[in-house]
């Protein structure tokens, strides 16, 4: 990464952290922590367990985008997705960094490089398509609020803008696969040897995957299920805190939060963006700002509880792989 890009990423991270601190402070840290503490240890374990189930759905979506791979490899695909999210949420890298390392993790399991990168492109495509459907659901849920104006109208440019960006990216992936392959080649160039030679195999693998429409549909369904499961997890956390919100409102709220986070994909962990979004969007669904921010805090704690052990295990496997390669020389 160039020095200018590193500086920009650092500044974005610092700005996001500052926004998050200000948002928590302006709302009232005491109230936020008091509400978040209601979830308890048992509730926290249940919340984390539900999130692990969501990772299984994400792993299944990636596996579906890799025709020819045995179902028994589901755990390896799930693990690669967990590493990807942990890197994106906890390390000073953007979501793109998490994607690269997630693909590297799957490749280390012994899968052929062209299949790893080809399936990664397809999985990302179906994931974005599923998020677009999820976002449209959220827009439909608050359509009356947007029409009535008020505080909801302030979110209209960001929501519609984020949806437009996702729609454009999905269209680009579907109609301009050569551009997607060029991006894949640049990513592969940093992770596998002789990437230009392997690009021919990656193109062939992508053509083979896209020819299997049923696998594409299955990947989309699993990704959509993961989006819905993530929203249901937020509802579960809110119920454990004693907040009164329907499952439909929670799903709509989460769809908007993820849309706003998508706009800030270059900020590691969407620091500040997530908190500000909850503070503004929560009241639209009858959720007090302190309860909405308590949910954000609970999600951050969950990310650490799952992501930190994941990063430690991932680094241990990387060190073990280096030692094995060194011992074989």
CSV table of C-alpha atoms in Angstrom, one decimal:
chain,number,residue,atom,x,y,z
A,1,UNK,CA,0.0,0.0,0.0
A,2,UNK,CA,1.3,3.4,-0.9
A,3,UNK,CA,2.3,5.9,1.8
A,4,UNK,CA,-0.5,8.3,0.8
A,5,UNK,CA,-3.1,5.5,1.0
A,6,UNK,CA,-1.8,4.5,4.4
A,7,UNK,CA,-2.0,8.1,5.6
A,8,UNK,CA,-5.5,8.5,4.2
A,9,UNK,CA,-6.6,5.2,5.9
A,10,UNK,CA,-5.1,6.3,9.2
A,11,UNK,CA,-6.8,9.7,9.1
A,12,UNK,CA,-10.2,8.1,8.2
A,13,UNK,CA,-9.8,5.7,11.1
A,14,UNK,CA,-9.0,8.5,13.5
A,15,UNK,CA,-11.9,10.6,12.3
A,16,UNK,CA,-14.2,7.6,12.6
A,17,UNK,CA,-13.0,7.0,16.2
A,18,UNK,CA,-13.5,10.6,17.1
A,19,UNK,CA,-17.1,10.6,15.7
A,20,UNK,CA,-17.8,7.4,17.7
A,21,UNK,CA,-16.5,8.9,21.0
A,22,UNK,CA,-18.4,12.1,20.4
A,23,UNK,CA,-21.6,10.3,19.6
A,24,UNK,CA,-21.4,8.1,22.8
A,25,UNK,CA,-20.5,11.1,24.9
A,26,UNK,CA,-23.3,13.3,23.5
A,27,UNK,CA,-25.9,10.6,24.2
A,28,UNK,CA,-24.7,9.7,27.6
A,29,UNK,CA,-22.2,7.0,28.4
A,30,UNK,CA,-23.8,6.1,31.7
A,31,UNK,CA,-27.2,5.3,30.1
A,32,UNK,CA,-25.6,3.4,27.2
A,33,UNK,CA,-23.5,1.2,29.4
A,34,UNK,CA,-26.5,0.6,31.8
A,35,UNK,CA,-28.6,-0.6,29.0
A,36,UNK,CA,-25.9,-2.7,27.3
A,37,UNK,CA,-25.1,-4.4,30.7
A,38,UNK,CA,-28.6,-5.8,30.7
A,39,UNK,CA,-27.6,-8.4,28.1
A,40,UNK,CA,-25.6,-10.3,30.8
A,41,UNK,CA,-23.1,-13.1,30.2
A,42,UNK,CA,-25.7,-15.6,29.2
A,43,UNK,CA,-27.2,-13.2,26.8
A,44,UNK,CA,-23.8,-12.3,25.4
A,45,UNK,CA,-23.0,-16.0,24.8
A,46,UNK,CA,-26.4,-16.5,23.0
A,47,UNK,CA,-25.7,-13.4,20.9
A,48,UNK,CA,-22.3,-14.7,19.9
A,49,UNK,CA,-23.7,-18.1,19.2
A,50,UNK,CA,-26.2,-16.6,16.9
A,51,UNK,CA,-23.5,-14.7,15.1
A,52,UNK,CA,-21.5,-18.0,14.6
A,53,UNK,CA,-24.6,-19.4,12.9
A,54,UNK,CA,-24.6,-16.4,10.6
A,55,UNK,CA,-21.0,-17.2,9.7
A,56,UNK,CA,-22.0,-20.7,8.8
A,57,UNK,CA,-24.6,-19.3,6.3
A,58,UNK,CA,-21.9,-17.0,4.9
A,59,UNK,CA,-19.5,-20.0,4.5
A,60,UNK,CA,-22.3,-22.0,2.8
A,61,UNK,CA,-22.8,-19.1,0.3
A,62,UNK,CA,-19.1,-19.1,-0.6
A,63,UNK,CA,-19.1,-22.9,-0.9
A,64,UNK,CA,-22.1,-22.8,-3.2
A,65,UNK,CA,-20.1,-20.4,-5.4
A,66,UNK,CA,-17.3,-23.0,-5.7
A,67,UNK,CA,-18.8,-25.9,-7.7
A,68,UNK,CA,-16.8,-29.1,-7.3
A,69,UNK,CA,-15.9,-28.6,-3.6
A,70,UNK,CA,-17.2,-31.2,-1.2
A,71,UNK,CA,-19.8,-30.2,1.4
A,72,UNK,CA,-17.5,-31.3,4.1
A,73,UNK,CA,-15.3,-28.3,3.4
A,74,UNK,CA,-18.1,-26.0,4.8
A,75,UNK,CA,-16.0,-25.4,7.9
A,76,UNK,CA,-13.0,-24.2,5.9
A,77,UNK,CA,-15.2,-21.7,4.0
A,78,UNK,CA,-16.8,-20.6,7.2
A,79,UNK,CA,-13.4,-20.1,8.8
A,80,UNK,CA,-12.2,-18.1,5.9
A,81,UNK,CA,-15.2,-15.8,6.3
A,82,UNK,CA,-14.6,-15.4,10.0
A,83,UNK,CA,-11.0,-14.4,9.3
A,84,UNK,CA,-12.2,-12.0,6.7
A,85,UNK,CA,-14.6,-10.3,9.1
A,86,UNK,CA,-12.2,-10.3,12.0
A,87,UNK,CA,-9.5,-8.5,9.9
A,88,UNK,CA,-12.0,-6.0,8.6
A,89,UNK,CA,-13.5,-5.2,12.0
A,90,UNK,CA,-10.4,-5.3,14.3
A,91,UNK,CA,-7.3,-4.6,12.3
A,92,UNK,CA,-6.4,-1.1,10.8
A,93,UNK,CA,-7.3,-2.4,7.3
A,94,UNK,CA,-10.4,-1.6,5.2
A,95,UNK,CA,-12.9,-4.3,4.1
A,96,UNK,CA,-10.8,-4.8,1.0
A,97,UNK,CA,-7.9,-6.0,3.3
A,98,UNK,CA,-10.2,-8.5,4.9
A,99,UNK,CA,-11.3,-9.8,1.6
A,100,UNK,CA,-7.7,-10.4,0.5
A,101,UNK,CA,-6.7,-12.1,3.7
A,102,UNK,CA,-9.9,-14.2,3.7
A,103,UNK,CA,-9.1,-15.5,0.2
A,104,UNK,CA,-5.5,-16.2,1.3
A,105,UNK,CA,-6.8,-18.2,4.3
A,106,UNK,CA,-9.0,-20.4,2.1
A,107,UNK,CA,-6.1,-20.9,-0.4
A,108,UNK,CA,-3.9,-22.1,2.5
A,109,UNK,CA,-6.4,-25.0,3.1
A,110,UNK,CA,-5.1,-26.5,-0.2
A,111,UNK,CA,-7.8,-25.3,-2.6
A,112,UNK,CA,-6.6,-24.4,-6.1
A,113,UNK,CA,-5.9,-20.7,-6.5
A,114,UNK,CA,-8.2,-20.1,-9.6
A,115,UNK,CA,-11.1,-21.7,-7.7
A,116,UNK,CA,-10.5,-19.6,-4.6
A,117,UNK,CA,-10.4,-16.3,-6.5
A,118,UNK,CA,-13.2,-17.2,-9.0
A,119,UNK,CA,-15.5,-18.3,-6.2
A,120,UNK,CA,-14.6,-15.2,-4.2
A,121,UNK,CA,-15.7,-12.9,-7.0
A,122,UNK,CA,-19.0,-14.8,-7.5
A,123,UNK,CA,-19.7,-14.9,-3.7
A,124,UNK,CA,-19.1,-11.1,-3.5
A,125,UNK,CA,-21.5,-10.6,-6.4
A,126,UNK,CA,-24.3,-12.6,-4.9
A,127,UNK,CA,-23.6,-11.0,-1.4
A,128,UNK,CA,-24.0,-7.5,-2.8
A,129,UNK,CA,-27.1,-8.6,-4.8
A,130,UNK,CA,-28.6,-10.0,-1.5
A,131,UNK,CA,-27.7,-6.8,0.3
A,132,UNK,CA,-29.5,-4.8,-2.3
A,133,UNK,CA,-32.7,-6.8,-1.8
A,134,UNK,CA,-32.3,-6.4,2.0
A,135,UNK,CA,-31.8,-2.7,1.6
A,136,UNK,CA,-34.9,-2.4,-0.6
A,137,UNK,CA,-36.9,-4.1,2.1
A,138,UNK,CA,-35.7,-1.6,4.6
A,139,UNK,CA,-36.6,1.3,2.3
A,140,UNK,CA,-40.1,-0.1,1.9
A,141,UNK,CA,-40.5,-0.4,5.7
A,142,UNK,CA,-39.7,3.3,6.2
A,143,UNK,CA,-41.4,4.6,3.0
A,144,UNK,CA,-44.2,6.3,4.9
A,145,UNK,CA,-41.6,8.0,7.2
A,146,UNK,CA,-39.7,9.3,4.2
A,147,UNK,CA,-43.0,10.6,2.6
A,148,UNK,CA,-44.0,12.3,5.8
A,149,UNK,CA,-40.6,14.0,6.0
A,150,UNK,CA,-39.3,15.0,9.4
A,151,UNK,CA,-36.1,13.5,10.7
A,152,UNK,CA,-36.4,10.5,8.4
A,153,UNK,CA,-36.0,12.7,5.4
A,154,UNK,CA,-32.4,13.6,6.5
A,155,UNK,CA,-31.4,9.9,5.8
A,156,UNK,CA,-32.9,9.9,2.3
A,157,UNK,CA,-29.7,11.0,0.4
A,158,UNK,CA,-27.5,8.6,2.3
A,159,UNK,CA,-29.9,5.6,2.0
A,160,UNK,CA,-30.7,6.1,-1.7
A,161,UNK,CA,-27.1,7.0,-2.4
A,162,UNK,CA,-25.8,3.8,-0.8
A,163,UNK,CA,-28.5,1.7,-2.6
A,164,UNK,CA,-27.5,3.3,-5.9
A,165,UNK,CA,-23.8,2.6,-5.3
A,166,UNK,CA,-24.6,-1.1,-4.5
A,167,UNK,CA,-26.8,-1.4,-7.6
A,168,UNK,CA,-24.1,0.1,-9.8
A,169,UNK,CA,-21.4,-2.2,-8.4
A,170,UNK,CA,-23.7,-5.3,-8.9
A,171,UNK,CA,-24.4,-4.2,-12.5
A,172,UNK,CA,-20.7,-3.7,-13.1
A,173,UNK,CA,-19.9,-7.2,-11.8
A,174,UNK,CA,-22.5,-8.9,-13.9
A,175,UNK,CA,-22.0,-7.1,-17.2
A,176,UNK,CA,-18.3,-6.3,-17.0
A,177,UNK,CA,-16.7,-9.5,-15.8
A,178,UNK,CA,-13.5,-8.7,-17.7
A,179,UNK,CA,-13.1,-5.7,-15.3
A,180,UNK,CA,-13.8,-7.9,-12.3
A,181,UNK,CA,-11.2,-10.3,-13.6
A,182,UNK,CA,-8.6,-7.5,-13.9
A,183,UNK,CA,-9.3,-6.7,-10.2
A,184,UNK,CA,-9.0,-10.3,-9.3
A,185,UNK,CA,-5.7,-10.5,-11.2
A,186,UNK,CA,-4.3,-7.5,-9.2
A,187,UNK,CA,-5.4,-9.2,-5.9
A,188,UNK,CA,-3.9,-12.5,-7.0
A,189,UNK,CA,-0.7,-10.8,-8.0
A,190,UNK,CA,0.0,-10.1,-4.3
A,191,UNK,CA,-0.9,-13.6,-3.1
A,192,UNK,CA,0.0,-16.3,-5.6
A,193,UNK,CA,3.1,-16.8,-7.8
A,194,UNK,CA,2.8,-16.4,-11.6
A,195,UNK,CA,-0.6,-14.7,-11.2
A,196,UNK,CA,-0.7,-13.6,-14.9
A,197,UNK,CA,-0.4,-17.2,-15.9
A,198,UNK,CA,-3.0,-18.2,-13.4
A,199,UNK,CA,-5.4,-15.5,-14.7
A,200,UNK,CA,-6.3,-17.7,-17.7
A,201,UNK,CA,-7.4,-20.4,-15.2
A,202,UNK,CA,-9.3,-17.9,-13.1
A,203,UNK,CA,-11.2,-16.8,-16.2
A,204,UNK,CA,-12.0,-20.4,-17.1
A,205,UNK,CA,-13.2,-21.0,-13.5
A,206,UNK,CA,-15.4,-18.0,-13.5
A,207,UNK,CA,-17.0,-19.0,-16.8
A,208,UNK,CA,-17.6,-22.5,-15.3
A,209,UNK,CA,-19.2,-21.1,-12.1
A,210,UNK,CA,-21.5,-18.6,-14.0
A,211,UNK,CA,-22.7,-21.4,-16.2
A,212,UNK,CA,-24.2,-23.2,-13.2
A,213,UNK,CA,-27.2,-21.0,-12.5
A,214,UNK,CA,-28.5,-23.2,-9.7
A,215,UNK,CA,-25.3,-22.7,-7.7
A,216,UNK,CA,-25.5,-18.9,-8.2
A,217,UNK,CA,-29.1,-18.9,-7.0
A,218,UNK,CA,-28.1,-21.0,-4.0
A,219,UNK,CA,-25.2,-18.6,-3.1
A,220,UNK,CA,-27.6,-15.7,-3.3
A,221,UNK,CA,-30.2,-17.4,-1.0
A,222,UNK,CA,-27.5,-18.3,1.6
A,223,UNK,CA,-26.2,-14.7,1.5
A,224,UNK,CA,-29.7,-13.3,1.8
A,225,UNK,CA,-30.3,-15.7,4.7
A,226,UNK,CA,-27.1,-14.4,6.4
A,227,UNK,CA,-28.3,-10.8,6.0
A,228,UNK,CA,-31.6,-11.6,7.6
A,229,UNK,CA,-30.0,-13.7,10.3
A,230,UNK,CA,-27.7,-10.7,11.2
A,231,UNK,CA,-30.7,-8.4,11.5
A,232,UNK,CA,-32.5,-11.0,13.6
A,233,UNK,CA,-29.4,-11.1,15.8
A,234,UNK,CA,-29.7,-7.4,16.5
A,235,UNK,CA,-33.4,-7.9,17.4
A,236,UNK,CA,-32.3,-10.7,19.8
A,237,UNK,CA,-29.7,-8.4,21.5
A,238,UNK,CA,-32.3,-5.6,21.8
A,239,UNK,CA,-34.8,-8.0,23.4
A,240,UNK,CA,-32.1,-9.2,25.9
A,241,UNK,CA,-31.6,-5.5,26.8
A,242,UNK,CA,-35.3,-5.1,27.4
A,243,UNK,CA,-35.9,-2.8,24.4
A,244,UNK,CA,-39.3,-2.9,22.8
A,245,UNK,CA,-39.0,-3.3,19.0
A,246,UNK,CA,-40.6,-5.7,16.6
A,247,UNK,CA,-38.6,-8.1,14.5
A,248,UNK,CA,-39.6,-6.3,11.3
A,249,UNK,CA,-38.5,-2.9,12.6
A,250,UNK,CA,-35.2,-4.4,13.7
A,251,UNK,CA,-34.6,-6.0,10.3
A,252,UNK,CA,-35.4,-2.7,8.6
A,253,UNK,CA,-33.1,-0.8,11.0
A,254,UNK,CA,-30.3,-3.2,10.4
A,255,UNK,CA,-30.7,-3.0,6.6
A,256,UNK,CA,-30.3,0.8,6.8
A,257,UNK,CA,-27.3,0.5,9.1
A,258,UNK,CA,-25.5,-1.9,6.7
A,259,UNK,CA,-26.3,0.4,3.8
A,260,UNK,CA,-24.7,3.4,5.5
A,261,UNK,CA,-21.8,1.2,6.5
A,262,UNK,CA,-21.3,0.2,2.8
A,263,UNK,CA,-20.7,3.9,1.9
A,264,UNK,CA,-17.8,4.0,4.4
A,265,UNK,CA,-16.2,0.7,3.3
A,266,UNK,CA,-12.8,2.3,3.4
A,267,UNK,CA,-13.0,3.0,7.2
A,268,UNK,CA,-11.9,0.0,9.2
A,269,UNK,CA,-14.8,-1.4,11.2
A,270,UNK,CA,-16.9,1.6,10.0
A,271,UNK,CA,-15.8,3.4,13.2
A,272,UNK,CA,-18.0,6.3,13.9
A,273,UNK,CA,-20.3,5.6,10.9
A,274,UNK,CA,-22.1,2.7,12.7
A,275,UNK,CA,-22.6,4.7,15.9
A,276,UNK,CA,-23.8,7.9,14.2
A,277,UNK,CA,-26.1,5.8,12.0
A,278,UNK,CA,-27.7,4.1,15.0
A,279,UNK,CA,-28.1,7.4,16.9
A,280,UNK,CA,-30.0,8.9,13.9
A,281,UNK,CA,-31.9,5.9,12.5
A,282,UNK,CA,-32.8,4.2,15.8
A,283,UNK,CA,-35.5,6.8,16.8
A,284,UNK,CA,-37.2,6.4,13.5
A,285,UNK,CA,-38.3,3.0,14.7
A,286,UNK,CA,-39.1,4.1,18.2
A,287,UNK,CA,-35.7,3.1,19.6
A,288,UNK,CA,-34.2,5.7,22.0
A,289,UNK,CA,-30.7,6.8,21.0
A,290,UNK,CA,-29.1,5.3,24.1
A,291,UNK,CA,-30.7,1.9,23.3
A,292,UNK,CA,-29.5,2.1,19.7
A,293,UNK,CA,-26.0,3.0,20.8
A,294,UNK,CA,-26.1,0.2,23.4
A,295,UNK,CA,-26.8,-2.2,20.5
A,296,UNK,CA,-23.8,-0.8,18.6
A,297,UNK,CA,-21.7,-1.3,21.8
A,298,UNK,CA,-22.9,-4.9,22.1
A,299,UNK,CA,-22.1,-5.6,18.5
A,300,UNK,CA,-18.6,-4.1,19.0
A,301,UNK,CA,-18.1,-6.4,22.0
A,302,UNK,CA,-19.3,-9.4,20.1
A,303,UNK,CA,-16.9,-8.6,17.2
A,304,UNK,CA,-14.0,-8.6,19.8
A,305,UNK,CA,-15.2,-11.7,21.5
A,306,UNK,CA,-15.4,-13.6,18.2
A,307,UNK,CA,-12.8,-11.7,16.2
A,308,UNK,CA,-9.9,-11.7,18.7
A,309,UNK,CA,-9.7,-15.5,19.1
A,310,UNK,CA,-10.1,-15.8,15.3
A,311,UNK,CA,-7.2,-13.4,14.7
A,312,UNK,CA,-5.0,-15.3,17.2
A,313,UNK,CA,-5.8,-18.6,15.7
A,314,UNK,CA,-5.2,-17.2,12.2
A,315,UNK,CA,-1.8,-15.8,13.1
A,316,UNK,CA,-0.9,-19.1,14.8
A,317,UNK,CA,-1.7,-21.0,11.6
A,318,UNK,CA,0.4,-18.5,9.6
A,319,UNK,CA,3.4,-18.9,11.9
A,320,UNK,CA,3.0,-22.7,11.8
A,321,UNK,CA,2.9,-22.6,8.0
A,322,UNK,CA,6.1,-20.5,7.9
A,323,UNK,CA,7.8,-22.9,10.2
A,324,UNK,CA,6.8,-25.9,8.2
A,325,UNK,CA,8.0,-24.3,5.0
A,326,UNK,CA,11.2,-23.3,6.7
A,327,UNK,CA,11.7,-26.8,8.0
A,328,UNK,CA,11.2,-28.3,4.6
A,329,UNK,CA,14.0,-26.3,3.1
